[in-house]
CSV table of C-alpha atoms and ligand atoms in Angstrom, one decimal:
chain,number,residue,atom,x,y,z
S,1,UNK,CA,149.8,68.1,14.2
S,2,UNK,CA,149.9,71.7,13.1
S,3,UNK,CA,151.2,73.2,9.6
S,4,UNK,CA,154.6,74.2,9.6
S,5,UNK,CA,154.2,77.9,10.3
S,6,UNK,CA,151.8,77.7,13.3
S,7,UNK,CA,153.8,78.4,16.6
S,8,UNK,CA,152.9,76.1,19.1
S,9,UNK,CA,154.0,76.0,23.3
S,10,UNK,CA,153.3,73.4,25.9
S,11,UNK,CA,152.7,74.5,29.3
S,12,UNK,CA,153.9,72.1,32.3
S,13,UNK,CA,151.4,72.3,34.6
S,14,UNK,CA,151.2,69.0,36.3
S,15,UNK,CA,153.1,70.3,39.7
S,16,UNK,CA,151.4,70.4,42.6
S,17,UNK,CA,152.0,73.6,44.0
S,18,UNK,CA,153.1,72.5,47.7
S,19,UNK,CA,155.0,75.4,48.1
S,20,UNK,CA,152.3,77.7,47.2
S,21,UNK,CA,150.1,76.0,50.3
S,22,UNK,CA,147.7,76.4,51.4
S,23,UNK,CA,146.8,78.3,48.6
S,24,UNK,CA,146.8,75.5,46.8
S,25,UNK,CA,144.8,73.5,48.7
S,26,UNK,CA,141.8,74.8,47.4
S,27,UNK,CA,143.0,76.1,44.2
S,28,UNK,CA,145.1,74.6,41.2
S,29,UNK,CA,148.4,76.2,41.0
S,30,UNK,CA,148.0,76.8,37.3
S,31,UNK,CA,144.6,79.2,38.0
S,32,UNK,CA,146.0,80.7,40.9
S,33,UNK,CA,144.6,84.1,40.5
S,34,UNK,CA,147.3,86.9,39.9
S,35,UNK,CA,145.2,90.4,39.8
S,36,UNK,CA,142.3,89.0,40.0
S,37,UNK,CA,143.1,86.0,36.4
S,38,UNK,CA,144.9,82.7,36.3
S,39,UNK,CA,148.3,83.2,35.9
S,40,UNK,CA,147.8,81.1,32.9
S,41,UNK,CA,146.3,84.1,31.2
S,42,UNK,CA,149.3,86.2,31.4
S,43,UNK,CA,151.2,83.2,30.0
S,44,UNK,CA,148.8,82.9,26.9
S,45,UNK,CA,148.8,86.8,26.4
S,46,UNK,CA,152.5,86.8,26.1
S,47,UNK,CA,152.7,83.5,24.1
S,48,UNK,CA,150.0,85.2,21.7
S,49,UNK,CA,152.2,88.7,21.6
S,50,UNK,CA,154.6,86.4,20.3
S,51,UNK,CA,152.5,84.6,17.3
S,52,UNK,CA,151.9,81.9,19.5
S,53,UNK,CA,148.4,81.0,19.1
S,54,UNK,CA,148.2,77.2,19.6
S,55,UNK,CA,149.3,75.8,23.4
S,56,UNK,CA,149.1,72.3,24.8
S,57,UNK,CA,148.8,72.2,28.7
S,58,UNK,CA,150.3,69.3,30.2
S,59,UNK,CA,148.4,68.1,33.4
S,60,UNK,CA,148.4,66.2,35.8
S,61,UNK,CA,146.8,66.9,38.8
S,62,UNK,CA,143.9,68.7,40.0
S,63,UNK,CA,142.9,68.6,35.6
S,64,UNK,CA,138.8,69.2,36.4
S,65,UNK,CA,139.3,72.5,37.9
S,66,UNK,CA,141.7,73.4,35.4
S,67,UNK,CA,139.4,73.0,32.6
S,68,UNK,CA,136.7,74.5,34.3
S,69,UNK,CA,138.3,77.9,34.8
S,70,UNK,CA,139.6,77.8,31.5
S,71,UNK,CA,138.5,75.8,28.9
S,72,UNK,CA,139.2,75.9,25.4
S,73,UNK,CA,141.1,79.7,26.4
S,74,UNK,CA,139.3,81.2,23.2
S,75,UNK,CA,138.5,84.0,25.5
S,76,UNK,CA,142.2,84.5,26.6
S,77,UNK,CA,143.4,84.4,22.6
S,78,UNK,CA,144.9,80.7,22.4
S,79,UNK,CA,143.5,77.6,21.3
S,80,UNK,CA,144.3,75.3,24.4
S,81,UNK,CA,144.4,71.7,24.6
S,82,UNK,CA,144.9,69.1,27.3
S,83,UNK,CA,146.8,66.3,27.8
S,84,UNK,CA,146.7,64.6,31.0
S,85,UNK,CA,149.3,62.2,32.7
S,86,UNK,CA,147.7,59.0,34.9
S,87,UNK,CA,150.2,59.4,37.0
S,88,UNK,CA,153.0,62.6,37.4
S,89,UNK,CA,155.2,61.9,34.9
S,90,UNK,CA,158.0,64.9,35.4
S,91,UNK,CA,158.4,67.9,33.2
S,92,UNK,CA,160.2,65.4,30.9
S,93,UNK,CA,157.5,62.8,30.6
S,94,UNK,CA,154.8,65.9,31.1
S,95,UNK,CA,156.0,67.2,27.5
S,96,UNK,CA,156.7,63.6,26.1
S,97,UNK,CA,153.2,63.5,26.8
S,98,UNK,CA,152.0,66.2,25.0
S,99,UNK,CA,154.6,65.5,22.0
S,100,UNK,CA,151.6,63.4,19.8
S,101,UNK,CA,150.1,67.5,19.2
S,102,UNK,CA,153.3,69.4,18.2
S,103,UNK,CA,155.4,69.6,15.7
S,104,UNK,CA,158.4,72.3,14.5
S,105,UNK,CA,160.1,74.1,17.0
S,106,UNK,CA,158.1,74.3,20.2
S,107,UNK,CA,157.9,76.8,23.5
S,108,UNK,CA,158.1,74.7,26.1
S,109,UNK,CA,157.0,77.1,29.7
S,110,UNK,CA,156.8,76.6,33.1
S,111,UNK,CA,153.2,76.9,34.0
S,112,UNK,CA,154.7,79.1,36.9
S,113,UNK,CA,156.6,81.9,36.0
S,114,UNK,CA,155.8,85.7,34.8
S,115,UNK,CA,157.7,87.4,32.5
S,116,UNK,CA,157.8,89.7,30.1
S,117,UNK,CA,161.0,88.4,28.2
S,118,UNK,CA,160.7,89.1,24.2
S,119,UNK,CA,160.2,85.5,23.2
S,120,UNK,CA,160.1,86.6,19.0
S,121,UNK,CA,164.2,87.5,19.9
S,122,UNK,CA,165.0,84.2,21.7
S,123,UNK,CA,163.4,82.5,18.5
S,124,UNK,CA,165.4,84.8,16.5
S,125,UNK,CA,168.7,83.3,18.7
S,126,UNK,CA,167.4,80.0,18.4
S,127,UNK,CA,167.4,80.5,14.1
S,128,UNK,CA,170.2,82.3,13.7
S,129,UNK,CA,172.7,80.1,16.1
S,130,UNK,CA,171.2,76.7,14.6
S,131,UNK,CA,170.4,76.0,18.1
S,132,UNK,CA,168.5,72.9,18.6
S,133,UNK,CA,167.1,73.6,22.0
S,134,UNK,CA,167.7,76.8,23.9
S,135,UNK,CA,167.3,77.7,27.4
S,136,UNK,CA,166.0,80.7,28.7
S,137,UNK,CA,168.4,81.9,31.4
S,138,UNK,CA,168.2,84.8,34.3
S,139,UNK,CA,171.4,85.8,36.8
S,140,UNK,CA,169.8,85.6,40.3
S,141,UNK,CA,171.3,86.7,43.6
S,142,UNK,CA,170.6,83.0,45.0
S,143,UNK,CA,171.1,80.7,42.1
S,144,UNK,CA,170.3,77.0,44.7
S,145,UNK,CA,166.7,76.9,43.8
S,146,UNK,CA,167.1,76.4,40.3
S,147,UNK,CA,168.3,74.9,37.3
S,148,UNK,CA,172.1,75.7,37.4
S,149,UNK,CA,173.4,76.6,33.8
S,150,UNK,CA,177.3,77.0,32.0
S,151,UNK,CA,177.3,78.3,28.6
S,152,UNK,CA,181.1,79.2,27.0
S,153,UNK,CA,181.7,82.4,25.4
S,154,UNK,CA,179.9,81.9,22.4
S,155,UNK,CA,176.6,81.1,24.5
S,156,UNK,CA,176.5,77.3,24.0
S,157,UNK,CA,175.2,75.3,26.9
S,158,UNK,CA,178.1,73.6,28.6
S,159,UNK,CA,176.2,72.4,32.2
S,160,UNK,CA,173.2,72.0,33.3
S,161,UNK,CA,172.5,71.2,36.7
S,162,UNK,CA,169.4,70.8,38.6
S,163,UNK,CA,169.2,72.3,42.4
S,164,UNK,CA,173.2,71.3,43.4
S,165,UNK,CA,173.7,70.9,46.9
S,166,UNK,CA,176.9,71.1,47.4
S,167,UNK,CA,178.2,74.5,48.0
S,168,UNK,CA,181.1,73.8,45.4
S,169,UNK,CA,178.7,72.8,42.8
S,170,UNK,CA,177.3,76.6,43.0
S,171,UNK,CA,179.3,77.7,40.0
S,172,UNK,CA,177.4,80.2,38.1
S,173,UNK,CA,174.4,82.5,39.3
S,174,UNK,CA,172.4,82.1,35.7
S,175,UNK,CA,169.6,80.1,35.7
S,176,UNK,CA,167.2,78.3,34.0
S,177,UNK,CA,164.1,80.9,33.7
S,178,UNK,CA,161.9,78.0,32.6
S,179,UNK,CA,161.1,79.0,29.1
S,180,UNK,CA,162.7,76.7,26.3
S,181,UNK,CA,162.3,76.7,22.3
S,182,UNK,CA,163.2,72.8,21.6
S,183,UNK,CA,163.3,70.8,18.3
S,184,UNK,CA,159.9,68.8,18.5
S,185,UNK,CA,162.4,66.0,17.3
S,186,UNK,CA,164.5,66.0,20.0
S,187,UNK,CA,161.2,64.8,22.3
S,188,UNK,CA,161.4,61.4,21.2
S,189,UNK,CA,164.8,61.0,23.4
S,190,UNK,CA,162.3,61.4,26.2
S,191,UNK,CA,160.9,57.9,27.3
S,192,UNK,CA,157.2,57.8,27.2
S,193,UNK,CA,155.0,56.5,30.2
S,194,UNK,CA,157.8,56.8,32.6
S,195,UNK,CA,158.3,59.6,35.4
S,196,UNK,CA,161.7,61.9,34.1
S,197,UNK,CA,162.9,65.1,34.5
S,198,UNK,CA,163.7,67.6,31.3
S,199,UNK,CA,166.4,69.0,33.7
S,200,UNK,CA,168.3,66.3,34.6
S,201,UNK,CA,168.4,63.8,32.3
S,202,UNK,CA,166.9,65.2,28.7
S,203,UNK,CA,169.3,68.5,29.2
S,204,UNK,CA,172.3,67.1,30.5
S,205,UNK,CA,171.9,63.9,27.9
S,206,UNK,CA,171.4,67.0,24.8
S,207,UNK,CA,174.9,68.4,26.0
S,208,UNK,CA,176.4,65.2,26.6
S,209,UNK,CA,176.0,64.4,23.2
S,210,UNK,CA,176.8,67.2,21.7
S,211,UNK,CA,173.9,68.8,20.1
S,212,UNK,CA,173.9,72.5,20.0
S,213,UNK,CA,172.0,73.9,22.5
S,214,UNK,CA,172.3,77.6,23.4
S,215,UNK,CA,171.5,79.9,26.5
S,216,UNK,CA,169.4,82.7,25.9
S,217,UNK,CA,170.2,85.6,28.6
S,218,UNK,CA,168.0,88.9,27.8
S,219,UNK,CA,167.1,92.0,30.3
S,220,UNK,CA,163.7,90.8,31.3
S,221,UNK,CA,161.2,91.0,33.8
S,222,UNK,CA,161.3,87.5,35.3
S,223,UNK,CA,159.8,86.1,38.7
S,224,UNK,CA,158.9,82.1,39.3
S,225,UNK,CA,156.0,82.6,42.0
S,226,UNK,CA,156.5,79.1,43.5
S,227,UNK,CA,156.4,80.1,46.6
S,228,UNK,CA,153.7,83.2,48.7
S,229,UNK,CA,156.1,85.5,48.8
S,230,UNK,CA,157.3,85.3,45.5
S,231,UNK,CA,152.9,85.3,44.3
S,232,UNK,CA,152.3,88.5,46.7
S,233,UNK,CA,155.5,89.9,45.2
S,234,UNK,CA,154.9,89.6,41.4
S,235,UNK,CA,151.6,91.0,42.1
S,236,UNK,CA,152.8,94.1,43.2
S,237,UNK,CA,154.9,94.4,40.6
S,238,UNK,CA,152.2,94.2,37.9
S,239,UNK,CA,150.7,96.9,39.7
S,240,UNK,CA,153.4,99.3,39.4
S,241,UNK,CA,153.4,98.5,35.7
S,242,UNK,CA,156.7,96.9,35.8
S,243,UNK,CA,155.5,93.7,33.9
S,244,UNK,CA,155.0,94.7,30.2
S,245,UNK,CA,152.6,91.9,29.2
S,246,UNK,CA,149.7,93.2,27.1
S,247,UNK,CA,146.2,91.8,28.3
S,248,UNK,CA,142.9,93.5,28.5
S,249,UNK,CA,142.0,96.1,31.2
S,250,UNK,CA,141.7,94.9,34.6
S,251,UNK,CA,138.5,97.4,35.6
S,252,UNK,CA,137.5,100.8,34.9
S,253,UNK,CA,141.0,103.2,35.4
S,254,UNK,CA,140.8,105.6,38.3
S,255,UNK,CA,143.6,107.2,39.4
S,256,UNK,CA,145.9,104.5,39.0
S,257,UNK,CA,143.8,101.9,40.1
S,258,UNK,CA,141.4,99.9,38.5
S,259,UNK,CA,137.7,99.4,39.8
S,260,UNK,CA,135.5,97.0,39.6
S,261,UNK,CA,132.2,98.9,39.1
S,262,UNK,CA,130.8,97.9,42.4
S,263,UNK,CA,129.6,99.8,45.0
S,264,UNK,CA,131.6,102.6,46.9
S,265,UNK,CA,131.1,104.4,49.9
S,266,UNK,CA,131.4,108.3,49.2
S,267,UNK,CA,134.7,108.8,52.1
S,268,UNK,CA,136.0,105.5,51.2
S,269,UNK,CA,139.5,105.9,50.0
S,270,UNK,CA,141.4,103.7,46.9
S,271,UNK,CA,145.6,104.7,47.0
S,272,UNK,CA,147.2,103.8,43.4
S,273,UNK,CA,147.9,101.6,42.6
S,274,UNK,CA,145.0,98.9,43.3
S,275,UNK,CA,143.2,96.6,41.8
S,276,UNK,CA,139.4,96.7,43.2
S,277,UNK,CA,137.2,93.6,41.3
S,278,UNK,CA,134.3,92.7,39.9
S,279,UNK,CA,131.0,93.8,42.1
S,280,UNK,CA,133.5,94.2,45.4
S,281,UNK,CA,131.9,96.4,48.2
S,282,UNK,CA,133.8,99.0,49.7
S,283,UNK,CA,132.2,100.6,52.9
S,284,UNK,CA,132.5,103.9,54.5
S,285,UNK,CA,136.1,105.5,55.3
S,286,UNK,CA,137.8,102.6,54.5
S,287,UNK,CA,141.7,102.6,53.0
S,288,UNK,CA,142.1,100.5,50.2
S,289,UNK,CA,146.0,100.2,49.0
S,290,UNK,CA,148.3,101.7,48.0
S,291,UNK,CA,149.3,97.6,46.6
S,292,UNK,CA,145.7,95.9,47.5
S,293,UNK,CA,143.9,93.8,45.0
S,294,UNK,CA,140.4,93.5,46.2
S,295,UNK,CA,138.8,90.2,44.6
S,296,UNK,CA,135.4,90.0,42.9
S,297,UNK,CA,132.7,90.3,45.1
S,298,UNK,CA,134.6,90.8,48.6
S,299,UNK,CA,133.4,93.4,51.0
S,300,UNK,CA,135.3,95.8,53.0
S,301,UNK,CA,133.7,97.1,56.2
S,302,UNK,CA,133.9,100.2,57.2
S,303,UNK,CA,137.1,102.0,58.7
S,304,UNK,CA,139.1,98.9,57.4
S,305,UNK,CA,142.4,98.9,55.9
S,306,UNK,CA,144.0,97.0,53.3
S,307,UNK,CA,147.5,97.5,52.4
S,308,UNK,CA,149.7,95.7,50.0
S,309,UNK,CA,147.3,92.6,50.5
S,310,UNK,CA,146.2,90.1,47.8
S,311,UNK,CA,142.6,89.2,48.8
S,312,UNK,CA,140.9,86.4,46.5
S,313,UNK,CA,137.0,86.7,46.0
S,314,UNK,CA,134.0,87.0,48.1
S,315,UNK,CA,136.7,88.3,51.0
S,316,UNK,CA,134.6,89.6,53.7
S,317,UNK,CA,136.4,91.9,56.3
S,318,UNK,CA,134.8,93.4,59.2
S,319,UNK,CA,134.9,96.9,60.2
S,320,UNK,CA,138.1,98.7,61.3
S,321,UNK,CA,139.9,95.4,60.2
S,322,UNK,CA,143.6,96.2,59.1
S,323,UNK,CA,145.4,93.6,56.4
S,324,UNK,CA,148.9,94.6,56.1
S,325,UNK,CA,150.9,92.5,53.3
S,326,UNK,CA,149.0,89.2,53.3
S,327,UNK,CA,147.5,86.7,51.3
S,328,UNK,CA,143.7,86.3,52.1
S,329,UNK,CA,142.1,83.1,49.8
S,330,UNK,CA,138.5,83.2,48.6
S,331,UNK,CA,135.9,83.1,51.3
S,332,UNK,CA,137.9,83.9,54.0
S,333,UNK,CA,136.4,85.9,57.0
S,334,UNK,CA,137.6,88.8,59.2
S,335,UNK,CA,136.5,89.6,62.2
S,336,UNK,CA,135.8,93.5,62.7
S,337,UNK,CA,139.3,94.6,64.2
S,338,UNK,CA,140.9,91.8,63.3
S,339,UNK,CA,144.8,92.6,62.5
S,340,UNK,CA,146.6,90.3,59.7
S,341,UNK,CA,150.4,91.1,59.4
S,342,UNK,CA,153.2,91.0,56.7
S,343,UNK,CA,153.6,87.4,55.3
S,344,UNK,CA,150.4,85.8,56.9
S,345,UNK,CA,148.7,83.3,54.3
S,346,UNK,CA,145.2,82.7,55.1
S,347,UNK,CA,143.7,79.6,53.6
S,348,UNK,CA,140.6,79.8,51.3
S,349,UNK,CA,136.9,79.6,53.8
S,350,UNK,CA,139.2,80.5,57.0
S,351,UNK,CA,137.8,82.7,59.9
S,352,UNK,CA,139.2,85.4,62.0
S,353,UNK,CA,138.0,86.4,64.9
S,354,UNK,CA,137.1,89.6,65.8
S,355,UNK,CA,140.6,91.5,67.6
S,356,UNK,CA,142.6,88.7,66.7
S,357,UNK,CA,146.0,89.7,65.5
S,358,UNK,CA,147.8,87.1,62.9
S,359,UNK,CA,151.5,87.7,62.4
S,360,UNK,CA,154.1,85.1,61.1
K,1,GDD,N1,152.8,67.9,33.5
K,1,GDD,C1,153.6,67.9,34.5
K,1,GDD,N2,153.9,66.8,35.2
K,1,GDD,N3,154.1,69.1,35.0
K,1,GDD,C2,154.9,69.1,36.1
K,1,GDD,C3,155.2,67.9,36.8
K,1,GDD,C4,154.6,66.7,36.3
K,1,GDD,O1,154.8,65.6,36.9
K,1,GDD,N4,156.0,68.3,37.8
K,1,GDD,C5,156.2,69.6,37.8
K,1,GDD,N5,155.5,70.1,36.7
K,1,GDD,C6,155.4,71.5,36.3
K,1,GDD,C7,155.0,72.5,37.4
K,1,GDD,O2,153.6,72.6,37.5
K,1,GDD,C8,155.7,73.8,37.0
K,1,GDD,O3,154.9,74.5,36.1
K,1,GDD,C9,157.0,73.3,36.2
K,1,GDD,O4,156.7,71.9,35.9
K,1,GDD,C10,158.2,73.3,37.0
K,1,GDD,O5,158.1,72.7,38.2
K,1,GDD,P1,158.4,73.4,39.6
K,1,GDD,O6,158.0,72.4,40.7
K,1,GDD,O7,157.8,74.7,39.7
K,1,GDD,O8,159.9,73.4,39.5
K,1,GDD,P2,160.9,74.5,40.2
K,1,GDD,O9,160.4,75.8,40.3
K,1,GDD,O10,161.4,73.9,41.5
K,1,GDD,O11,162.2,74.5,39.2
K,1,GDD,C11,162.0,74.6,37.8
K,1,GDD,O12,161.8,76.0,37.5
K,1,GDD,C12,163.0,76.8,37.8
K,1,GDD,C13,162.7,78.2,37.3
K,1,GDD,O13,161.5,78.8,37.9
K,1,GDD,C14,163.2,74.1,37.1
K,1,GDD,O14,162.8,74.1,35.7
K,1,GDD,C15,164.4,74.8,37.4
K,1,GDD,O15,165.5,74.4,36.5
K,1,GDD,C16,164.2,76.3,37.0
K,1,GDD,O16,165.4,77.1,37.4
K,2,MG,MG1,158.5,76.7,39.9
């Protein structure tokens, strides 16, 4: 239990990531790399910007490589702690889970999501309305993937309804943004050791009886990245600096890139903004970017180009290769020549042969 004036967040992280496949296949959806760090760490940096210094993952699948790509988190600025469910208990029974370590009113965050959204003002909202739980919302062109959510005039939550099918169930195009600020009280509605959802039965139950609940609805940079496009997409934005999240350097700045101090062939060319990692190789007259984030220890052969293309680390691509807006996981081979189009996924340890050409 922490002292009154310690923030605290849990972090659902027990999904599977099947949308995100094969990506995930290899690679827990909470470490997914995002420029070259698990998107976990941009979640802890903004969590910490916002006095939050003490987070509770709850897990419950793929938990060994969790902890072993980020431990304790001292290194990212949080103290983290685990709490595992035998079996997948739903976001609801994933923070019922987690509700022996926190105390006060508590972030709850979608391990999944990047944003930037001022979470020291939606506490503020929280305070000031005598909200006991309040919902981070977003307006979206295409509101059926999500958390549907009616507030009246004075922002209180009137509806909330998960993924409607029916088209006249589409009422609203706000959002859940899956960031909450709930009364640690409240989590004892929430049945322990069974599988529930926080979106359709402990929000729906909070409105139906009444308890104040408000929707929070700032100007934000917001993205889930459930889903490869959505991953390749958030990425770029981060590299046009239209994330404001603050976290440590991601190389050595050049130009509007940042490099990761390995080695460089003299005519080979890095267009801002890029991100080039740790120890990657990048041979003779190759074009790397504008939008390419080069993983640790990947090699680029010579004459090959890589354009707004997420590769993860220890990429190896052959010469003259060209990677047009892909996904490349770690390992993966290219033959020399090789062509990989807009869209393509490449699992993690796959080969290309030479003067294949992948398109979706
Ligand atoms: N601990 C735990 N246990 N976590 C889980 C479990 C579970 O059984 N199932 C899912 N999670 C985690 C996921 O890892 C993810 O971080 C979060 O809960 C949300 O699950 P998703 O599977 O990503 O849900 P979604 O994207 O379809 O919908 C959610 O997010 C939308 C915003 O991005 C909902 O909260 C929607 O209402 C919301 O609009
Ligand atoms: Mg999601």
């Amino acid at each position: 239990m922490a002292s009154n004036n310690t923030l605290q967040a849990v972090i659902l992280a027990g999904g599977q990531g099947t949308r995100l496949r094969p990506l995930t296949l290899s690679r827990a959806k909470p470490v997914v790399p995002i420029l070259n760090r698990p998107i976990l760490a941009y979640q802890f940096a903004l969590l910490k910007a916002h006095g939050v210094s003490d987070v509770v993952l709850a897990c419950s699948y793929r938990v060994a490589d969790v902890r072993a790509a980020l431990g304790d988190a001292e290194h990212l600025g949080v103290r983290l702690r685990y709490v595992v469910e035998n079996e997948p208990l739903g976001t609801g029974g994933g923070v019922r889970n987690a509700s022996d370590l926190v105390s006060g009113t508590l972030f709850v965050l979608n391990g999944d999501i990047l944003t930037d959204a001022d979470l020291t003002a939606m506490r503020r909202l929280h305070e000031s309305r005598g909200s006991r739980t309040t919902i981070f919302l977003q307006s979206v062109p295409d509101p059926r993937q999500y958390g549907l959510v009616e507030t009246d005039a004075s922002g209180r939550l009137r509806r909330f309804r998960e993924k409607p099918t029916a088209d006249d169930e589409i009422t609203t195009s706000t959002v859940n943004a899956g960031i909450y600020l709930i009364d640690a009280e409240l989590l004892g509605r929430i049945p322990r050791d069974r599988p529930s959802s926080i979106e359709r039965e402990f929000f729906p139950a909070l409105i139906a009886d009444e308890i104040p609940c408000f929707g929070w609805c700032p100007t934000a940079y917001w993205r889930d990245i459930g889903t490869p496009s959505a991953y390749r997409a958030a990425q770029i934005d981060l590299l046009h600096e239209r994330v404001d999240i603050p976290l440590s350097p991601l190389g050595k700045p050049l130009d509007g890139s940042w490099i990761g101090g390995g080695p460089v062939a003299p005519e080979a060319r890095i267009i801002a903004p890029s991100v080039v990692g740790a120890g990657a190789a990048l041979g003779p007259r190759c074009r790397v970017g504008p939008g390419a984030v080069v993983g640790d220890g990947s090699t680029i052969g010579p004459d090959a180009r890589i354009e707004g293309a997420i590769l993860w680390e220890r990429v190896e691509v052959g010469a003259g290769a060209v990677l047009q807006d892909c996904v490349i996981g770690a390992d993966v081979k290219i033959g020399a020549h090789a062509r990989v189009g807009p869209e393509v996924v490449l699992e993690s340890g796959a080969v290309v042969p030479e003067h294949a050409t992948l398109t979706r």
